[in-house]
Amino acid sequence: MNTPTENIPPPLPGPVPVNRIRWTIHLVLLALYPLALGLIPLLFSKGPRETLLPNTSGALFVGIGFELGIFGAVFGVAWLTSRANPEQLFLRWRGGFMPVLWGLLYSVGLRLGVAVILGVSVLVLTLSGVVDGEALQSLRPQTEAVVDISALLENPLYLLLNLTLVSFVMAGLREELWRAGVIAALLVLMPTRFRGWLGGTVAVLIAAVLFGLGHLPQGWGGVALTTLLGLGLGAIMLRHRSVWEPVLAHGFFDATTFALLAFLARYYPDLISNVLSK
């Protein structure tokens, strides 16, 4: 007796083929993006360098839109090329309110971790005599190249824009979507090489170095700081398999930085002046 064909279940879908050329274009586009951000201000600056963020509220709002537009174009072309799915880009929100809580906690942990690593590095370099105090000062992150600290103090709307749109959207969302795209491409193009915790660490490291080089206008100290920050954010992303915890951690990290700068400028102006004058 023949079995009715309508009762035979359909075959399971096979693995989705990977178009390596498309994913390579995706990776190259995203890898070049932070390198361009880091080099263009250095190559085309004339005279005294202005801050990367405009120093008025209106110009800052326009600048945010411009930066997001450029990133959206690059990321959009990369996505249209590879057609990465939400799972590959870690876009699933999981756990209700928990990503917000994790983001806040991770931002504290990142700040403490970066402070300890940089502090120990400075202590070792100083005690070993490899560099002197003047050389160490030249390696500090050049915060004044990013934001006009006096504008943070004098313009409440400017401070608010930095605490919200700059921290959580232009920095947090934009840069962590970029990181997710780079890590996704590495995992897809070389799944055996980036398998397991060691391979994932290497993928995170590659993305972190590219991320750090995008901050060259802040000096080599800024590159080191943001590379360390990128390592932590990438590890969080792989730990949760989600972009949202690092987006929020990044946003809280930057927002507290802007708030701290405004606080110091208001209540300890001499400290700010001494640091920036060296």
PDB file of C-alpha atoms in Angstrom:
ATOM      1  CA  MET A   1       0.000   0.000   0.000  1.00  0.00           C
ATOM      2  CA  ASN A   2       1.434   3.383  -1.008  1.00  0.00           C
ATOM      3  CA  THR A   3       1.823   6.142   1.606  1.00  0.00           C
ATOM      4  CA  PRO A   4      -0.038   9.313   0.618  1.00  0.00           C
ATOM      5  CA  THR A   5       2.474  11.886  -0.485  1.00  0.00           C
ATOM      6  CA  GLU A   6       0.638  14.631   1.330  1.00  0.00           C
ATOM      7  CA  ASN A   7       1.589  13.026   4.684  1.00  0.00           C
ATOM      8  CA  ILE A   8       5.322  13.139   3.975  1.00  0.00           C
ATOM      9  CA  PRO A   9       6.896  16.094   5.853  1.00  0.00           C
ATOM     10  CA  PRO A  10       8.943  18.528   3.786  1.00  0.00           C
ATOM     11  CA  PRO A  11      12.731  18.172   3.995  1.00  0.00           C
ATOM     12  CA  LEU A  12      14.578  20.241   6.532  1.00  0.00           C
ATOM     13  CA  PRO A  13      16.180  23.369   5.073  1.00  0.00           C
ATOM     14  CA  GLY A  14      19.898  23.068   4.446  1.00  0.00           C
ATOM     15  CA  PRO A  15      22.515  25.600   5.558  1.00  0.00           C
ATOM     16  CA  VAL A  16      22.162  29.002   4.000  1.00  0.00           C
ATOM     17  CA  PRO A  17      25.017  29.482   1.530  1.00  0.00           C
ATOM     18  CA  VAL A  18      27.396  32.329   2.280  1.00  0.00           C
ATOM     19  CA  ASN A  19      28.269  34.726  -0.495  1.00  0.00           C
ATOM     20  CA  ARG A  20      31.850  35.461   0.478  1.00  0.00           C
ATOM     21  CA  ILE A  21      32.260  38.314  -1.997  1.00  0.00           C
ATOM     22  CA  ARG A  22      29.231  40.137  -0.616  1.00  0.00           C
ATOM     23  CA  TRP A  23      30.314  39.648   2.990  1.00  0.00           C
ATOM     24  CA  THR A  24      33.864  40.746   2.170  1.00  0.00           C
ATOM     25  CA  ILE A  25      32.540  43.997   0.696  1.00  0.00           C
ATOM     26  CA  HIS A  26      30.430  44.414   3.848  1.00  0.00           C
ATOM     27  CA  LEU A  27      33.523  43.978   6.041  1.00  0.00           C
ATOM     28  CA  VAL A  28      35.741  46.283   3.975  1.00  0.00           C
ATOM     29  CA  LEU A  29      33.164  49.080   3.982  1.00  0.00           C
ATOM     30  CA  LEU A  30      32.730  48.922   7.744  1.00  0.00           C
ATOM     31  CA  ALA A  31      36.478  48.573   8.413  1.00  0.00           C
ATOM     32  CA  LEU A  32      37.257  51.676   6.354  1.00  0.00           C
ATOM     33  CA  TYR A  33      34.611  53.774   8.121  1.00  0.00           C
ATOM     34  CA  PRO A  34      36.431  54.388  11.454  1.00  0.00           C
ATOM     35  CA  LEU A  35      39.792  54.700   9.682  1.00  0.00           C
ATOM     36  CA  ALA A  36      38.354  57.512   7.574  1.00  0.00           C
ATOM     37  CA  LEU A  37      36.898  59.172  10.677  1.00  0.00           C
ATOM     38  CA  GLY A  38      40.288  59.046  12.369  1.00  0.00           C
ATOM     39  CA  LEU A  39      42.440  60.214   9.458  1.00  0.00           C
ATOM     40  CA  ILE A  40      40.337  62.847   7.684  1.00  0.00           C
ATOM     41  CA  PRO A  41      40.358  65.390  10.563  1.00  0.00           C
ATOM     42  CA  LEU A  42      44.147  65.009  10.847  1.00  0.00           C
ATOM     43  CA  LEU A  43      44.835  65.265   7.118  1.00  0.00           C
ATOM     44  CA  PHE A  44      42.618  68.240   6.401  1.00  0.00           C
ATOM     45  CA  SER A  45      42.886  70.285   9.595  1.00  0.00           C
ATOM     46  CA  LYS A  46      44.283  73.778   9.129  1.00  0.00           C
ATOM     47  CA  GLY A  47      45.720  75.824  11.954  1.00  0.00           C
ATOM     48  CA  PRO A  48      44.519  75.227  15.522  1.00  0.00           C
ATOM     49  CA  ARG A  49      42.291  72.162  15.586  1.00  0.00           C
ATOM     50  CA  GLU A  50      38.646  72.749  16.463  1.00  0.00           C
ATOM     51  CA  THR A  51      36.653  70.308  18.544  1.00  0.00           C
ATOM     52  CA  LEU A  52      35.097  67.368  16.722  1.00  0.00           C
ATOM     53  CA  LEU A  53      31.709  68.259  18.209  1.00  0.00           C
ATOM     54  CA  PRO A  54      30.402  71.751  17.301  1.00  0.00           C
ATOM     55  CA  ASN A  55      30.261  74.185  20.215  1.00  0.00           C
ATOM     56  CA  THR A  56      26.684  75.469  19.788  1.00  0.00           C
ATOM     57  CA  SER A  57      23.409  73.614  20.268  1.00  0.00           C
ATOM     58  CA  GLY A  58      22.109  74.247  16.767  1.00  0.00           C
ATOM     59  CA  ALA A  59      25.338  73.234  15.055  1.00  0.00           C
ATOM     60  CA  LEU A  60      25.614  70.183  17.296  1.00  0.00           C
ATOM     61  CA  PHE A  61      22.097  69.040  16.371  1.00  0.00           C
ATOM     62  CA  VAL A  62      22.882  69.440  12.670  1.00  0.00           C
ATOM     63  CA  GLY A  63      26.212  67.673  13.158  1.00  0.00           C
ATOM     64  CA  ILE A  64      24.508  64.716  14.837  1.00  0.00           C
ATOM     65  CA  GLY A  65      22.175  64.377  11.879  1.00  0.00           C
ATOM     66  CA  PHE A  66      25.062  64.605   9.427  1.00  0.00           C
ATOM     67  CA  GLU A  67      27.119  61.966  11.254  1.00  0.00           C
ATOM     68  CA  LEU A  68      24.152  59.613  11.498  1.00  0.00           C
ATOM     69  CA  GLY A  69      23.373  60.170   7.825  1.00  0.00           C
ATOM     70  CA  ILE A  70      26.913  59.274   6.742  1.00  0.00           C
ATOM     71  CA  PHE A  71      26.937  56.188   8.950  1.00  0.00           C
ATOM     72  CA  GLY A  72      23.472  55.182   7.786  1.00  0.00           C
ATOM     73  CA  ALA A  73      24.636  55.342   4.166  1.00  0.00           C
ATOM     74  CA  VAL A  74      27.760  53.250   4.809  1.00  0.00           C
ATOM     75  CA  PHE A  75      25.996  50.739   7.026  1.00  0.00           C
ATOM     76  CA  GLY A  76      23.035  50.572   4.667  1.00  0.00           C
ATOM     77  CA  VAL A  77      25.227  49.760   1.670  1.00  0.00           C
ATOM     78  CA  ALA A  78      27.082  47.140   3.719  1.00  0.00           C
ATOM     79  CA  TRP A  79      23.805  45.543   4.793  1.00  0.00           C
ATOM     80  CA  LEU A  80      22.317  45.645   1.287  1.00  0.00           C
ATOM     81  CA  THR A  81      25.450  43.883   0.073  1.00  0.00           C
ATOM     82  CA  SER A  82      25.572  41.100   2.683  1.00  0.00           C
ATOM     83  CA  ARG A  83      21.882  40.983   3.669  1.00  0.00           C
ATOM     84  CA  ALA A  84      22.876  40.199   7.239  1.00  0.00           C
ATOM     85  CA  ASN A  85      19.906  39.031   9.290  1.00  0.00           C
ATOM     86  CA  PRO A  86      18.934  40.326  12.767  1.00  0.00           C
ATOM     87  CA  GLU A  87      20.473  37.339  14.514  1.00  0.00           C
ATOM     88  CA  GLN A  88      23.827  37.853  12.797  1.00  0.00           C
ATOM     89  CA  LEU A  89      23.784  41.530  13.842  1.00  0.00           C
ATOM     90  CA  PHE A  90      22.709  40.666  17.434  1.00  0.00           C
ATOM     91  CA  LEU A  91      19.614  42.862  17.115  1.00  0.00           C
ATOM     92  CA  ARG A  92      17.233  40.814  19.258  1.00  0.00           C
ATOM     93  CA  TRP A  93      16.135  42.561  22.462  1.00  0.00           C
ATOM     94  CA  ARG A  94      15.918  39.990  25.259  1.00  0.00           C
ATOM     95  CA  GLY A  95      14.967  40.127  28.903  1.00  0.00           C
ATOM     96  CA  GLY A  96      12.511  43.023  29.151  1.00  0.00           C
ATOM     97  CA  PHE A  97      14.084  45.769  31.282  1.00  0.00           C
ATOM     98  CA  MET A  98      17.276  43.809  31.963  1.00  0.00           C
ATOM     99  CA  PRO A  99      19.356  45.226  29.066  1.00  0.00           C
ATOM    100  CA  VAL A 100      18.944  48.695  30.590  1.00  0.00           C
ATOM    101  CA  LEU A 101      20.074  47.488  34.013  1.00  0.00           C
ATOM    102  CA  TRP A 102      22.950  45.518  32.509  1.00  0.00           C
ATOM    103  CA  GLY A 103      23.975  48.548  30.455  1.00  0.00           C
ATOM    104  CA  LEU A 104      24.136  50.732  33.560  1.00  0.00           C
ATOM    105  CA  LEU A 105      26.101  48.151  35.537  1.00  0.00           C
ATOM    106  CA  TYR A 106      28.476  47.451  32.680  1.00  0.00           C
ATOM    107  CA  SER A 107      29.174  51.174  32.235  1.00  0.00           C
ATOM    108  CA  VAL A 108      30.368  51.324  35.843  1.00  0.00           C
ATOM    109  CA  GLY A 109      32.465  48.197  35.393  1.00  0.00           C
ATOM    110  CA  LEU A 110      34.003  49.520  32.178  1.00  0.00           C
ATOM    111  CA  ARG A 111      34.945  52.804  33.808  1.00  0.00           C
ATOM    112  CA  LEU A 112      36.564  51.069  36.754  1.00  0.00           C
ATOM    113  CA  GLY A 113      38.310  48.516  34.541  1.00  0.00           C
ATOM    114  CA  VAL A 114      39.697  51.094  32.115  1.00  0.00           C
ATOM    115  CA  ALA A 115      40.825  53.309  35.020  1.00  0.00           C
ATOM    116  CA  VAL A 116      42.649  50.426  36.711  1.00  0.00           C
ATOM    117  CA  ILE A 117      44.358  49.241  33.508  1.00  0.00           C
ATOM    118  CA  LEU A 118      45.464  52.736  32.509  1.00  0.00           C
ATOM    119  CA  GLY A 119      46.542  53.552  36.065  1.00  0.00           C
ATOM    120  CA  VAL A 120      48.651  50.410  36.353  1.00  0.00           C
ATOM    121  CA  SER A 121      50.157  51.040  32.903  1.00  0.00           C
ATOM    122  CA  VAL A 122      51.128  54.600  33.847  1.00  0.00           C
ATOM    123  CA  LEU A 123      52.623  53.402  37.138  1.00  0.00           C
ATOM    124  CA  VAL A 124      54.675  50.679  35.446  1.00  0.00           C
ATOM    125  CA  LEU A 125      55.931  53.034  32.711  1.00  0.00           C
ATOM    126  CA  THR A 126      56.859  55.680  35.264  1.00  0.00           C
ATOM    127  CA  LEU A 127      58.636  53.358  37.705  1.00  0.00           C
ATOM    128  CA  SER A 128      60.494  51.562  34.932  1.00  0.00           C
ATOM    129  CA  GLY A 129      61.761  54.856  33.531  1.00  0.00           C
ATOM    130  CA  VAL A 130      60.568  54.033  30.030  1.00  0.00           C
ATOM    131  CA  VAL A 131      58.873  57.436  29.735  1.00  0.00           C
ATOM    132  CA  ASP A 132      59.033  60.587  31.827  1.00  0.00           C
ATOM    133  CA  GLY A 133      56.193  62.708  33.128  1.00  0.00           C
ATOM    134  CA  GLU A 134      56.142  65.005  30.115  1.00  0.00           C
ATOM    135  CA  ALA A 135      55.869  62.082  27.722  1.00  0.00           C
ATOM    136  CA  LEU A 136      53.052  60.567  29.773  1.00  0.00           C
ATOM    137  CA  GLN A 137      51.181  63.866  29.662  1.00  0.00           C
ATOM    138  CA  SER A 138      51.458  63.913  25.886  1.00  0.00           C
ATOM    139  CA  LEU A 139      49.832  60.465  25.792  1.00  0.00           C
ATOM    140  CA  ARG A 140      46.730  61.450  27.742  1.00  0.00           C
ATOM    141  CA  PRO A 141      43.368  61.318  25.898  1.00  0.00           C
ATOM    142  CA  GLN A 142      42.799  64.773  24.397  1.00  0.00           C
ATOM    143  CA  THR A 143      39.246  65.365  25.554  1.00  0.00           C
ATOM    144  CA  GLU A 144      39.443  68.996  24.466  1.00  0.00           C
ATOM    145  CA  ALA A 145      39.682  67.776  20.858  1.00  0.00           C
ATOM    146  CA  VAL A 146      36.214  66.244  21.170  1.00  0.00           C
ATOM    147  CA  VAL A 147      33.997  68.733  22.986  1.00  0.00           C
ATOM    148  CA  ASP A 148      34.098  72.390  24.024  1.00  0.00           C
ATOM    149  CA  ILE A 149      34.120  72.082  27.812  1.00  0.00           C
ATOM    150  CA  SER A 150      33.117  75.725  28.344  1.00  0.00           C
ATOM    151  CA  ALA A 151      30.008  75.109  26.199  1.00  0.00           C
ATOM    152  CA  LEU A 152      29.068  72.162  28.417  1.00  0.00           C
ATOM    153  CA  LEU A 153      29.204  74.502  31.384  1.00  0.00           C
ATOM    154  CA  GLU A 154      27.501  77.555  29.904  1.00  0.00           C
ATOM    155  CA  ASN A 155      24.788  76.056  27.685  1.00  0.00           C
ATOM    156  CA  PRO A 156      22.286  73.674  29.383  1.00  0.00           C
ATOM    157  CA  LEU A 157      20.767  72.606  26.043  1.00  0.00           C
ATOM    158  CA  TYR A 158      24.213  71.799  24.671  1.00  0.00           C
ATOM    159  CA  LEU A 159      24.933  69.674  27.747  1.00  0.00           C
ATOM    160  CA  LEU A 160      21.567  67.919  27.410  1.00  0.00           C
ATOM    161  CA  LEU A 161      22.223  67.061  23.752  1.00  0.00           C
ATOM    162  CA  ASN A 162      25.568  65.549  24.715  1.00  0.00           C
ATOM    163  CA  LEU A 163      24.043  63.571  27.574  1.00  0.00           C
ATOM    164  CA  THR A 164      21.336  62.119  25.335  1.00  0.00           C
ATOM    165  CA  LEU A 165      21.696  62.163  21.536  1.00  0.00           C
ATOM    166  CA  VAL A 166      25.494  62.262  21.398  1.00  0.00           C
ATOM    167  CA  SER A 167      26.007  59.649  24.121  1.00  0.00           C
ATOM    168  CA  PHE A 168      23.266  57.156  23.354  1.00  0.00           C
ATOM    169  CA  VAL A 169      22.603  57.613  19.626  1.00  0.00           C
ATOM    170  CA  MET A 170      25.635  59.055  17.859  1.00  0.00           C
ATOM    171  CA  ALA A 171      28.087  57.146  20.053  1.00  0.00           C
ATOM    172  CA  GLY A 172      26.234  54.218  21.608  1.00  0.00           C
ATOM    173  CA  LEU A 173      23.871  53.105  18.850  1.00  0.00           C
ATOM    174  CA  ARG A 174      26.008  54.084  15.852  1.00  0.00           C
ATOM    175  CA  GLU A 175      29.282  52.660  17.109  1.00  0.00           C
ATOM    176  CA  GLU A 176      27.835  49.434  18.503  1.00  0.00           C
ATOM    177  CA  LEU A 177      25.885  48.755  15.299  1.00  0.00           C
ATOM    178  CA  TRP A 178      29.186  49.223  13.500  1.00  0.00           C
ATOM    179  CA  ARG A 179      30.898  46.803  15.919  1.00  0.00           C
ATOM    180  CA  ALA A 180      28.118  44.238  15.455  1.00  0.00           C
ATOM    181  CA  GLY A 181      28.518  44.493  11.690  1.00  0.00           C
ATOM    182  CA  VAL A 182      32.284  43.939  11.830  1.00  0.00           C
ATOM    183  CA  ILE A 183      32.086  41.011  14.259  1.00  0.00           C
ATOM    184  CA  ALA A 184      29.239  39.448  12.264  1.00  0.00           C
ATOM    185  CA  ALA A 185      31.305  39.602   9.071  1.00  0.00           C
ATOM    186  CA  LEU A 186      34.312  37.980  10.751  1.00  0.00           C
ATOM    187  CA  LEU A 187      32.167  35.199  12.197  1.00  0.00           C
ATOM    188  CA  VAL A 188      30.468  34.526   8.856  1.00  0.00           C
ATOM    189  CA  LEU A 189      33.569  34.721   6.647  1.00  0.00           C
ATOM    190  CA  MET A 190      35.833  32.675   8.936  1.00  0.00           C
ATOM    191  CA  PRO A 191      33.587  30.576  11.191  1.00  0.00           C
ATOM    192  CA  THR A 192      36.248  27.995  12.037  1.00  0.00           C
ATOM    193  CA  ARG A 193      38.924  30.569  12.852  1.00  0.00           C
ATOM    194  CA  PHE A 194      36.658  32.641  15.089  1.00  0.00           C
ATOM    195  CA  ARG A 195      34.913  29.708  16.784  1.00  0.00           C
ATOM    196  CA  GLY A 196      34.878  29.443  20.585  1.00  0.00           C
ATOM    197  CA  TRP A 197      35.975  31.936  23.196  1.00  0.00           C
ATOM    198  CA  LEU A 198      39.472  32.408  21.768  1.00  0.00           C
ATOM    199  CA  GLY A 199      38.223  33.076  18.259  1.00  0.00           C
ATOM    200  CA  GLY A 200      35.561  35.409  19.596  1.00  0.00           C
ATOM    201  CA  THR A 201      38.209  37.296  21.562  1.00  0.00           C
ATOM    202  CA  VAL A 202      40.293  37.776  18.414  1.00  0.00           C
ATOM    203  CA  ALA A 203      37.234  39.064  16.517  1.00  0.00           C
ATOM    204  CA  VAL A 204      36.497  41.496  19.349  1.00  0.00           C
ATOM    205  CA  LEU A 205      40.150  42.607  19.382  1.00  0.00           C
ATOM    206  CA  ILE A 206      40.149  43.326  15.633  1.00  0.00           C
ATOM    207  CA  ALA A 207      36.993  45.415  15.965  1.00  0.00           C
ATOM    208  CA  ALA A 208      38.409  47.199  19.036  1.00  0.00           C
ATOM    209  CA  VAL A 209      41.631  48.194  17.258  1.00  0.00           C
ATOM    210  CA  LEU A 210      39.686  49.581  14.290  1.00  0.00           C
ATOM    211  CA  PHE A 211      37.404  51.376  16.739  1.00  0.00           C
ATOM    212  CA  GLY A 212      40.402  52.849  18.561  1.00  0.00           C
ATOM    213  CA  LEU A 213      42.050  54.094  15.362  1.00  0.00           C
ATOM    214  CA  GLY A 214      38.844  55.972  14.598  1.00  0.00           C
ATOM    215  CA  HIS A 215      39.700  58.192  17.580  1.00  0.00           C
ATOM    216  CA  LEU A 216      43.117  59.366  16.363  1.00  0.00           C
ATOM    217  CA  PRO A 217      42.098  63.049  16.724  1.00  0.00           C
ATOM    218  CA  GLN A 218      42.146  62.417  20.492  1.00  0.00           C
ATOM    219  CA  GLY A 219      45.817  61.413  20.331  1.00  0.00           C
ATOM    220  CA  TRP A 220      47.352  58.021  21.043  1.00  0.00           C
ATOM    221  CA  GLY A 221      46.043  58.150  24.577  1.00  0.00           C
ATOM    222  CA  GLY A 222      42.540  58.426  23.152  1.00  0.00           C
ATOM    223  CA  VAL A 223      43.259  55.508  20.818  1.00  0.00           C
ATOM    224  CA  ALA A 224      44.408  53.366  23.760  1.00  0.00           C
ATOM    225  CA  LEU A 225      41.408  54.347  25.888  1.00  0.00           C
ATOM    226  CA  THR A 226      38.834  53.652  23.184  1.00  0.00           C
ATOM    227  CA  THR A 227      40.526  50.392  22.194  1.00  0.00           C
ATOM    228  CA  LEU A 228      40.222  49.182  25.791  1.00  0.00           C
ATOM    229  CA  LEU A 229      36.631  50.370  25.878  1.00  0.00           C
ATOM    230  CA  GLY A 230      35.976  48.562  22.589  1.00  0.00           C
ATOM    231  CA  LEU A 231      37.351  45.312  23.995  1.00  0.00           C
ATOM    232  CA  GLY A 232      34.944  45.513  26.894  1.00  0.00           C
ATOM    233  CA  LEU A 233      31.950  46.437  24.746  1.00  0.00           C
ATOM    234  CA  GLY A 234      32.694  43.676  22.250  1.00  0.00           C
ATOM    235  CA  ALA A 235      32.968  41.124  25.040  1.00  0.00           C
ATOM    236  CA  ILE A 236      29.597  42.260  26.395  1.00  0.00           C
ATOM    237  CA  MET A 237      28.075  41.907  22.932  1.00  0.00           C
ATOM    238  CA  LEU A 238      29.268  38.325  22.528  1.00  0.00           C
ATOM    239  CA  ARG A 239      28.368  37.465  26.118  1.00  0.00           C
ATOM    240  CA  HIS A 240      24.724  38.478  25.622  1.00  0.00           C
ATOM    241  CA  ARG A 241      24.532  37.854  21.871  1.00  0.00           C
ATOM    242  CA  SER A 242      22.832  41.236  21.733  1.00  0.00           C
ATOM    243  CA  VAL A 243      23.822  44.721  20.632  1.00  0.00           C
ATOM    244  CA  TRP A 244      21.611  46.475  23.178  1.00  0.00           C
ATOM    245  CA  GLU A 245      23.600  45.902  26.386  1.00  0.00           C
ATOM    246  CA  PRO A 246      26.763  47.438  24.846  1.00  0.00           C
ATOM    247  CA  VAL A 247      24.718  50.246  23.237  1.00  0.00           C
ATOM    248  CA  LEU A 248      23.384  51.240  26.645  1.00  0.00           C
ATOM    249  CA  ALA A 249      26.697  50.655  28.435  1.00  0.00           C
ATOM    250  CA  HIS A 250      28.414  52.871  25.861  1.00  0.00           C
ATOM    251  CA  GLY A 251      25.737  55.525  26.221  1.00  0.00           C
ATOM    252  CA  PHE A 252      25.900  55.591  30.017  1.00  0.00           C
ATOM    253  CA  PHE A 253      29.719  55.650  29.871  1.00  0.00           C
ATOM    254  CA  ASP A 254      29.808  58.684  27.580  1.00  0.00           C
ATOM    255  CA  ALA A 255      26.965  60.479  29.366  1.00  0.00           C
ATOM    256  CA  THR A 256      28.706  60.205  32.734  1.00  0.00           C
ATOM    257  CA  THR A 257      31.908  61.461  31.097  1.00  0.00           C
ATOM    258  CA  PHE A 258      30.172  64.590  29.800  1.00  0.00           C
ATOM    259  CA  ALA A 259      28.460  65.100  33.155  1.00  0.00           C
ATOM    260  CA  LEU A 260      31.775  64.731  34.997  1.00  0.00           C
ATOM    261  CA  LEU A 261      33.468  67.250  32.689  1.00  0.00           C
ATOM    262  CA  ALA A 262      30.688  69.769  33.305  1.00  0.00           C
ATOM    263  CA  PHE A 263      30.877  69.153  37.067  1.00  0.00           C
ATOM    264  CA  LEU A 264      34.646  69.640  37.159  1.00  0.00           C
ATOM    265  CA  ALA A 265      34.445  72.735  34.965  1.00  0.00           C
ATOM    266  CA  ARG A 266      31.917  74.301  37.322  1.00  0.00           C
ATOM    267  CA  TYR A 267      33.330  73.341  40.719  1.00  0.00           C
ATOM    268  CA  TYR A 268      37.014  72.619  40.008  1.00  0.00           C
ATOM    269  CA  PRO A 269      37.910  74.860  37.048  1.00  0.00           C
ATOM    270  CA  ASP A 270      41.569  75.050  38.057  1.00  0.00           C
ATOM    271  CA  LEU A 271      41.884  71.280  37.748  1.00  0.00           C
ATOM    272  CA  ILE A 272      40.494  71.360  34.223  1.00  0.00           C
ATOM    273  CA  SER A 273      42.694  74.307  33.274  1.00  0.00           C
ATOM    274  CA  ASN A 274      45.846  72.672  34.639  1.00  0.00           C
ATOM    275  CA  VAL A 275      45.238  69.439  32.772  1.00  0.00           C
ATOM    276  CA  LEU A 276      44.396  71.062  29.435  1.00  0.00           C
ATOM    277  CA  SER A 277      47.278  73.531  29.581  1.00  0.00           C
ATOM    278  CA  LYS A 278      49.906  70.793  29.859  1.00  0.00           C
TER     279      LYS A 278
END
